[in-house]
XYZ file of C-alpha atoms in Angstrom:
553
model
C -27.240 11.278 12.517
C -25.890 9.395 15.082
C -22.589 7.600 15.291
C -24.337 4.588 16.082
C -26.771 4.618 13.173
C -23.714 5.582 10.791
C -22.043 2.160 12.442
C -25.787 0.611 11.687
C -25.249 1.700 7.822
C -21.626 0.544 7.593
C -23.171 -2.981 8.316
C -25.529 -3.077 6.028
C -24.199 -1.224 3.093
C -20.765 -1.850 3.676
C -18.120 1.151 4.052
C -18.250 2.051 0.318
C -22.176 1.772 0.248
C -22.029 4.351 3.730
C -19.465 6.672 1.850
C -21.648 6.912 -1.176
C -24.679 7.544 0.519
C -22.894 10.956 1.664
C -22.094 12.188 -1.594
C -25.656 11.624 -2.561
C -26.712 13.922 -0.178
C -27.620 17.714 -0.867
C -30.140 17.076 -3.560
C -32.666 19.714 -3.524
C -35.876 20.455 -4.861
C -35.687 19.056 -8.504
C -38.989 17.592 -9.379
C -39.853 19.882 -12.441
C -36.058 20.313 -13.254
C -33.897 17.648 -13.728
C -30.438 17.729 -11.923
C -27.500 15.949 -11.353
C -26.145 15.857 -7.817
C -22.227 15.132 -7.733
C -21.092 11.599 -7.828
C -24.381 10.251 -8.791
C -26.313 10.038 -12.211
C -28.781 12.063 -13.846
C -32.135 10.931 -12.635
C -34.983 10.768 -14.621
C -37.429 13.722 -13.645
C -41.255 13.358 -13.214
C -41.167 16.124 -16.479
C -39.323 13.947 -18.234
C -39.624 13.468 -21.818
C -39.790 9.658 -20.997
C -42.435 9.862 -18.761
C -44.797 11.638 -21.240
C -43.818 8.843 -23.548
C -45.182 6.001 -21.628
C -48.313 7.653 -20.564
C -48.331 8.316 -24.923
C -48.075 4.562 -24.988
C -51.001 3.958 -22.189
C -52.798 6.738 -23.748
C -52.741 4.808 -27.214
C -53.767 1.440 -25.572
C -56.719 2.812 -23.775
C -60.500 3.501 -24.098
C -60.570 6.898 -25.708
C -62.638 8.265 -23.485
C -62.458 10.944 -20.230
C -64.088 10.758 -16.928
C -64.020 13.255 -15.033
C -64.576 14.397 -10.889
C -64.018 16.920 -8.470
C -62.572 16.752 -4.944
C -62.706 19.285 -2.082
C -60.439 18.787 0.659
C -61.812 20.475 3.663
C -62.674 20.963 7.479
C -65.817 20.729 8.953
C -68.235 18.418 10.997
C -68.421 14.903 10.410
C -71.199 12.717 11.758
C -69.249 8.801 12.661
C -73.337 7.826 13.902
C -73.939 9.185 17.358
C -70.672 11.126 17.857
C -69.897 13.821 16.053
C -66.020 15.516 14.685
C -64.705 18.461 13.651
C -61.861 17.120 11.445
C -60.991 17.175 7.137
C -62.818 15.469 4.609
C -63.005 15.573 0.801
C -67.100 16.908 0.507
C -67.776 16.966 4.102
C -68.188 13.039 3.452
C -66.512 9.973 5.563
C -64.912 8.150 3.389
C -65.253 10.722 0.078
C -67.587 10.154 -3.047
C -65.700 7.137 -4.936
C -64.535 8.120 -7.780
C -65.405 5.395 -10.592
C -64.107 4.762 -14.109
C -63.182 2.232 -16.549
C -59.853 0.636 -17.069
C -57.822 2.264 -20.225
C -60.074 5.829 -19.166
C -57.781 9.054 -19.338
C -59.154 10.425 -15.460
C -59.661 14.240 -14.854
C -59.933 14.861 -11.210
C -59.775 18.571 -10.089
C -58.652 19.263 -6.200
C -59.559 22.001 -4.651
C -57.690 22.661 -1.517
C -59.828 24.625 1.254
C -57.430 23.369 3.912
C -55.250 25.714 6.059
C -52.379 24.060 4.661
C -50.615 22.748 1.599
C -52.138 18.720 0.203
C -51.405 16.391 -2.331
C -53.460 13.858 -3.881
C -51.931 10.171 -3.892
C -53.845 7.384 -5.938
C -52.811 4.399 -3.977
C -52.296 1.572 -6.293
C -53.074 2.752 -9.634
C -48.981 2.770 -12.081
C -49.569 5.913 -13.336
C -47.578 8.935 -14.841
C -44.891 9.882 -12.219
C -45.959 13.850 -12.222
C -49.151 12.966 -11.455
C -48.445 10.691 -8.096
C -48.859 13.288 -5.628
C -45.746 13.062 -3.672
C -44.828 16.670 -2.987
C -41.326 17.415 -3.284
C -40.680 14.300 -4.993
C -43.346 13.971 -8.240
C -45.055 17.500 -7.796
C -45.289 20.804 -6.008
C -47.741 21.100 -3.252
C -51.546 22.464 -3.711
C -51.324 25.056 -1.185
C -54.002 26.526 1.060
C -56.706 27.997 -1.114
C -55.462 26.603 -4.971
C -56.267 24.365 -7.055
C -54.695 21.207 -9.272
C -55.995 19.156 -12.046
C -54.753 15.669 -12.214
C -54.715 14.266 -15.014
C -53.818 10.628 -15.864
C -54.900 7.509 -18.069
C -55.987 4.698 -15.509
C -53.869 1.369 -16.602
C -55.501 -1.678 -14.850
C -59.203 -2.320 -13.435
C -59.267 -2.991 -9.906
C -60.124 -1.885 -6.363
C -57.705 1.550 -5.474
C -57.988 4.493 -3.390
C -56.545 7.713 -3.312
C -55.329 10.290 -0.143
C -52.820 12.742 0.842
C -49.398 12.124 1.290
C -48.327 15.415 3.691
C -47.303 14.415 7.055
C -50.313 12.595 8.870
C -53.675 14.368 7.261
C -54.418 10.818 5.832
C -55.161 10.000 9.519
C -58.125 12.655 9.441
C -60.404 12.019 7.112
C -59.041 12.764 3.814
C -59.566 9.436 1.784
C -61.914 7.792 -0.228
C -62.321 4.418 -2.762
C -61.464 4.975 -6.329
C -63.019 1.913 -8.270
C -62.229 0.859 -11.685
C -64.131 -1.197 -13.812
C -62.809 -4.437 -16.091
C -64.507 -4.034 -19.558
C -63.929 -7.663 -19.960
C -64.716 -9.030 -16.471
C -68.383 -11.252 -16.605
C -69.477 -9.368 -13.530
C -70.602 -12.781 -11.806
C -72.389 -10.942 -8.847
C -75.476 -9.416 -8.396
C -74.437 -6.556 -5.365
C -71.564 -4.810 -4.840
C -70.143 -3.365 -1.484
C -67.427 -1.022 -1.200
C -66.053 -1.834 2.904
C -63.767 0.650 4.397
C -61.961 0.402 7.314
C -60.135 3.099 9.513
C -58.802 3.919 12.848
C -60.066 6.721 14.488
C -58.904 9.711 16.508
C -59.362 12.870 15.186
C -61.649 15.406 17.341
C -61.942 12.565 19.616
C -59.034 12.650 21.967
C -55.431 13.707 20.677
C -55.410 14.552 16.715
C -52.856 13.106 14.586
C -50.220 15.453 14.561
C -49.911 15.350 18.864
C -50.376 12.096 18.721
C -47.310 11.648 16.436
C -45.255 14.666 18.825
C -46.393 12.226 21.583
C -44.987 8.731 20.215
C -41.632 10.917 19.510
C -41.169 11.584 23.178
C -42.944 8.483 24.627
C -41.062 5.480 21.821
C -42.667 2.017 21.796
C -44.501 2.975 25.049
C -46.675 5.765 24.526
C -50.256 4.324 24.121
C -53.299 6.901 23.841
C -56.042 5.660 25.844
C -60.064 6.705 25.340
C -62.448 4.082 26.519
C -65.754 3.575 24.631
C -68.668 1.634 26.961
C -72.017 1.425 26.740
C -72.444 4.137 23.993
C -70.651 6.780 26.128
C -66.914 8.322 25.440
C -64.770 8.827 28.660
C -62.069 10.646 26.931
C -58.617 11.056 29.173
C -57.163 13.549 26.744
C -53.694 14.629 29.422
C -53.206 10.833 30.136
C -50.544 8.956 28.427
C -49.779 4.974 29.982
C -46.771 3.474 29.503
C -46.298 0.018 29.037
C -43.800 -2.512 27.856
C -45.723 -5.145 24.544
C -46.331 -8.596 25.550
C -48.005 -11.157 24.229
C -52.241 -10.898 24.203
C -55.278 -13.053 23.142
C -57.703 -10.318 24.017
C -59.216 -10.602 20.704
C -63.517 -10.039 20.447
C -63.054 -13.732 19.291
C -62.273 -15.355 23.009
C -60.399 -18.537 22.812
C -61.555 -18.772 19.679
C -58.834 -16.696 18.014
C -55.315 -17.588 17.892
C -53.011 -15.756 20.032
C -52.293 -12.072 18.780
C -48.323 -11.317 19.022
C -48.946 -6.884 20.693
C -46.041 -6.129 17.581
C -49.144 -7.289 15.714
C -50.936 -4.107 17.381
C -50.239 -0.528 16.578
C -48.272 2.244 18.844
C -51.952 3.683 19.007
C -54.969 2.625 20.796
C -57.552 4.377 18.961
C -60.475 5.276 20.768
C -62.877 4.328 17.823
C -62.516 2.039 14.784
C -64.716 2.496 11.915
C -66.291 0.469 8.604
C -67.639 3.352 6.105
C -67.216 5.873 8.574
C -69.403 4.631 11.023
C -69.169 3.599 14.749
C -70.280 -0.183 15.752
C -73.168 1.083 17.779
C -74.580 2.798 14.847
C -73.312 0.669 11.815
C -73.493 0.924 8.030
C -75.922 -1.492 6.548
C -75.267 -2.732 3.782
C -78.346 -4.517 2.206
C -79.158 -7.475 -0.630
C -81.237 -10.390 -1.235
C -81.018 -13.944 0.126
C -79.463 -15.648 -2.070
C -77.576 -12.965 -4.142
C -73.746 -12.955 -4.833
C -72.128 -10.305 -3.305
C -68.975 -8.450 -4.293
C -67.466 -7.207 -1.259
C -64.708 -4.793 -1.812
C -62.188 -4.448 1.172
C -59.716 -0.895 1.676
C -58.062 -0.173 4.792
C -57.535 3.268 5.054
C -56.221 2.838 8.841
C -53.284 4.513 9.867
C -51.859 2.265 11.495
C -54.363 -1.198 12.404
C -54.166 -3.917 10.887
C -57.550 -5.562 11.116
C -59.019 -9.430 11.113
C -62.163 -9.333 9.121
C -64.859 -12.026 9.504
C -68.602 -12.083 7.882
C -70.688 -14.070 10.585
C -72.481 -17.126 9.190
C -70.566 -17.158 6.357
C -67.225 -18.122 4.612
C -65.225 -15.371 2.231
C -63.885 -16.373 -1.080
C -60.713 -14.202 -2.189
C -60.916 -12.767 -5.956
C -58.264 -10.022 -6.064
C -56.187 -8.933 -3.705
C -54.195 -5.210 -4.869
C -56.927 -4.686 -7.711
C -55.050 -8.394 -9.200
C -57.536 -11.387 -9.752
C -56.280 -14.463 -7.886
C -57.189 -18.249 -7.925
C -60.541 -17.664 -6.020
C -59.646 -19.249 -2.536
C -62.062 -19.818 0.344
C -61.519 -18.935 3.969
C -63.198 -17.974 6.906
C -61.300 -14.673 7.623
C -58.672 -12.521 6.250
C -56.018 -10.033 8.065
C -55.736 -6.728 5.889
C -52.857 -4.202 6.618
C -53.111 -0.605 6.131
C -52.973 0.409 2.451
C -53.701 -3.130 1.572
C -57.464 -4.532 -0.648
C -59.219 -7.413 -1.059
C -61.804 -8.450 -3.547
C -64.309 -11.214 -1.791
C -67.539 -12.689 -3.051
C -69.873 -14.415 -0.537
C -73.634 -16.306 -1.474
C -75.374 -14.744 0.862
C -77.499 -16.004 3.259
C -81.659 -14.819 4.715
C -80.967 -12.730 8.038
C -78.571 -10.150 9.410
C -75.165 -10.570 9.680
C -72.365 -8.716 11.504
C -69.127 -8.185 9.301
C -66.665 -7.344 12.308
C -63.611 -6.163 11.640
C -61.033 -6.556 14.268
C -58.037 -4.593 15.070
C -55.435 -6.550 15.969
C -53.939 -6.515 19.336
C -56.844 -4.748 20.502
C -59.555 -4.937 22.355
C -61.690 -3.580 20.615
C -64.043 -3.875 16.090
C -65.493 -2.161 13.691
C -68.372 -2.995 12.502
C -71.367 -3.327 9.698
C -74.289 -5.166 8.599
C -75.339 -7.259 5.451
C -79.162 -7.217 6.165
C -81.304 -9.217 3.657
C -83.858 -9.636 5.558
C -86.185 -7.745 8.846
C -84.832 -9.310 12.428
C -82.272 -7.334 15.208
C -79.022 -5.991 14.354
C -76.224 -7.510 15.852
C -74.731 -6.633 18.253
C -71.824 -3.563 18.371
C -69.409 -6.354 20.147
C -70.984 -9.348 17.740
C -67.935 -11.911 17.520
C -68.719 -14.358 14.726
C -67.050 -17.693 15.012
C -65.271 -17.122 11.755
C -62.410 -15.144 13.210
C -61.303 -17.971 14.750
C -61.564 -20.109 11.737
C -59.260 -20.758 8.324
C -56.880 -17.419 8.198
C -55.557 -16.347 5.095
C -52.142 -16.973 4.371
C -49.784 -15.165 1.852
C -49.130 -18.807 0.542
C -52.778 -18.761 -0.349
C -52.703 -16.728 -2.977
C -51.931 -17.391 -6.764
C -52.126 -14.933 -9.767
C -54.598 -15.913 -12.496
C -53.172 -16.749 -15.652
C -53.777 -13.572 -17.056
C -51.641 -11.700 -14.754
C -49.006 -14.429 -13.936
C -45.750 -12.947 -14.722
C -42.769 -14.957 -16.176
C -40.104 -16.032 -13.169
C -37.045 -14.220 -14.347
C -33.476 -13.948 -13.408
C -33.578 -10.672 -12.214
C -30.641 -8.045 -14.002
C -30.940 -5.713 -10.659
C -31.141 -6.854 -6.991
C -31.816 -4.184 -4.144
C -32.462 -4.266 -0.385
C -34.711 -2.585 1.582
C -33.615 -3.387 5.912
C -36.301 -2.079 7.578
C -34.544 -0.680 11.121
C -35.770 1.480 13.516
C -35.097 3.271 16.690
C -38.101 2.386 19.126
C -37.355 4.367 22.249
C -37.258 7.655 19.713
C -40.285 6.404 17.806
C -38.016 6.994 14.917
C -38.109 4.387 11.494
C -35.747 3.644 8.532
C -35.026 1.728 5.058
C -31.451 1.064 5.766
C -31.074 3.003 8.712
C -31.318 6.021 6.104
C -34.423 8.501 7.179
C -36.370 10.049 4.101
C -36.814 13.878 4.210
C -40.646 14.933 3.251
C -38.817 18.496 1.948
C -35.408 17.311 0.609
C -36.561 13.665 -0.503
C -32.473 12.904 -1.853
C -30.751 14.591 1.273
C -29.604 11.708 3.305
C -30.820 8.530 1.569
C -29.475 6.134 -1.072
C -31.936 5.802 -3.988
C -32.666 2.365 -5.074
C -31.369 2.852 -8.852
C -33.016 0.842 -12.067
C -33.005 1.727 -15.778
C -35.879 1.521 -17.466
C -36.795 -2.401 -18.537
C -34.761 -4.177 -16.486
C -36.762 -7.055 -13.655
C -35.352 -5.787 -10.553
C -35.337 -8.222 -7.549
C -36.473 -6.691 -3.611
C -35.996 -8.332 -0.611
C -37.332 -6.596 1.580
C -35.717 -7.745 5.269
C -37.644 -6.113 8.765
C -35.199 -6.456 11.169
C -37.676 -5.101 13.693
C -39.893 -6.726 16.036
C -42.853 -4.756 14.820
C -45.115 -5.420 11.215
C -44.422 -3.049 8.567
C -47.098 -2.875 5.721
C -44.605 -2.093 2.434
C -46.135 -0.002 -0.297
C -43.853 0.652 -3.382
C -45.527 3.105 -5.995
C -46.298 3.225 -9.398
C -45.455 -0.461 -9.323
C -46.797 -3.846 -9.102
C -44.533 -6.537 -7.643
C -44.766 -10.069 -8.135
C -44.002 -12.220 -4.386
C -41.240 -14.595 -4.512
C -40.326 -16.241 -1.209
C -40.598 -15.987 2.632
C -37.322 -16.351 4.457
C -35.768 -15.645 7.573
C -34.086 -12.079 8.346
C -31.142 -14.290 7.450
C -32.483 -15.639 4.447
C -32.396 -18.916 5.841
C -34.986 -21.251 5.428
C -36.222 -19.710 2.535
C -39.834 -20.952 1.234
C -40.848 -20.046 -2.578
C -43.866 -18.864 -3.294
C -44.698 -20.174 -6.813
C -48.410 -18.646 -7.480
C -46.609 -15.538 -8.421
C -49.208 -13.369 -6.593
C -49.147 -9.643 -7.683
C -49.604 -6.435 -4.694
C -48.856 -3.021 -4.475
C -48.570 -3.117 -0.423
C -47.327 -6.206 1.087
C -47.328 -6.880 5.538
C -43.937 -7.548 6.276
C -43.580 -9.385 9.910
C -40.694 -9.267 12.178
C -37.612 -11.017 11.404
C -38.683 -11.860 7.602
C -37.550 -11.321 4.724
C -39.835 -11.002 1.371
C -38.702 -11.161 -2.241
C -40.297 -9.291 -4.645
C -39.859 -8.837 -8.799
C -41.237 -6.212 -10.921
C -40.642 -4.590 -14.224
C -38.780 -1.255 -14.339
C -41.727 0.174 -16.681
C -42.911 2.981 -15.674
C -40.376 5.831 -15.957
C -39.700 8.694 -13.148
C -39.020 8.385 -9.246
C -41.493 6.767 -6.955
C -41.574 6.498 -2.910
C -41.150 2.393 -1.430
C -42.325 3.434 2.548
C -43.870 1.979 5.287
C -47.922 2.735 5.168
C -47.881 2.613 8.971
C -49.245 7.101 8.979
C -46.634 6.867 11.480
C -43.498 4.940 10.572
C -43.672 7.458 7.008
C -44.136 10.417 9.042
C -40.821 9.479 11.066
C -38.728 8.744 7.488
C -39.368 5.012 6.657
C -39.556 5.734 3.252
C -36.529 5.619 0.274
C -37.011 6.402 -3.513
C -36.856 3.986 -6.407
C -34.642 6.421 -8.644
C -34.771 5.998 -12.496
C -31.907 6.690 -14.101
C -31.162 6.910 -17.827
C -29.877 3.588 -19.623
C -25.632 3.678 -19.763
C -25.792 5.905 -17.237
C -23.141 5.253 -14.502
C -24.990 3.666 -10.683
C -24.310 5.136 -7.429
C -23.685 2.416 -5.450
C -26.898 1.262 -3.779
C -27.760 -1.123 -1.632
C -27.856 -4.379 -3.611
């Protein structure tokens, strides 16, 4: 770590915090056996009795049923719709086959690794037992090439979820699929259901994800991979890298009806393709229904780095859930969805064939699907519905329903996660510390909590980029938004519950959650390339009564 980063940490954490973090370093593989590093409390390990007891409590409240599925992670060829690529996927499908169960079920999934390297599976958004969370060297050993593992856990919450690896940039290939958890108490006031998975794509077309990461590290924020798609023909400039300074752009396909999009909202990678349901806009996936039917549309952003702006031509959309949890219905024309986020929408369908458009913010490109209720010509691949320039969903529009709204209690402990980074080196951090994926506790100061505590987390973005922040094993309630300095704070009394949240540049977002799921959990940026360079930290449970190391709160 350079001297400038050490000094920066001293500013963020104070001299005592910097000294304490040095003492925390040196932790080794410990996930299956609790350890105590010098100067730190004993951590609640994933194999602890506390984790088993929490799972038993979930199972006691469950349905008593077992849902089973199997996954094979393998290499092969996948058709994107007129363009076949060699990539990795679950069972040769893109996205992988959805897994479906009911809240309270015991879910058992047998995972076979037929890749050439180790992998894991992370169950994104689920508040499950810690040793099934899929984070290598933190919650479980790697599933080595040719090996198998059974994931077994009780699924506590209904909603729209998904799963993917948590190893390197494997998610940037095709290793992802939806996980839909039904609510037996839900009225089901819709006629048809569509599961929409968005993605940004480079594997097998231009540079692979590992090559993209390596080049970003060399060229920093100025490096952009260029691949053009014109008239259905692909022109790969696999040897070229273009360098330019980020700027303000208004190049959305929505034209002058779209609001100015800051370039910092765009990812650092100009992806060759943007996919909806694993298909190119020139050969879109078609969702079929009848005129007048009410459709539930579950939207998942599985992209590595892209923020999409979603709209359905000729329709307004009513938002009913975000990240699995219900909200008081709010009707909008368009919404932004960051990597890892999910939204459930309800739409009463008109008569015709309508473009479901997902614009890659800050880019002159989009993903496209078609919702068809009648015969007629399909929308053009470059369709730009006027709804893209209409009312945009805001965080303050979202209010949790009474059934899931949490009481606004004073926190027992407060932690701050400063989002920092070195843009020229393409090195991203939390609290100016770098998370090492092979040695999770080396060089970081965990955010320590005890079971039952009410925890307040201040997420402060000190970079010029948006960061979709994801907390494993918990959902949090969004309480307030302010400038990064804490000035001009706006309370959000609706108490929307999420597990992934897009944090804008120069802003501080306050979230609360209850520490009710023991173990060791990641907090990280869901931008695949930011995460790969170390933009993560650990929410670390310690036993009640133990001394707590100096943290960032």
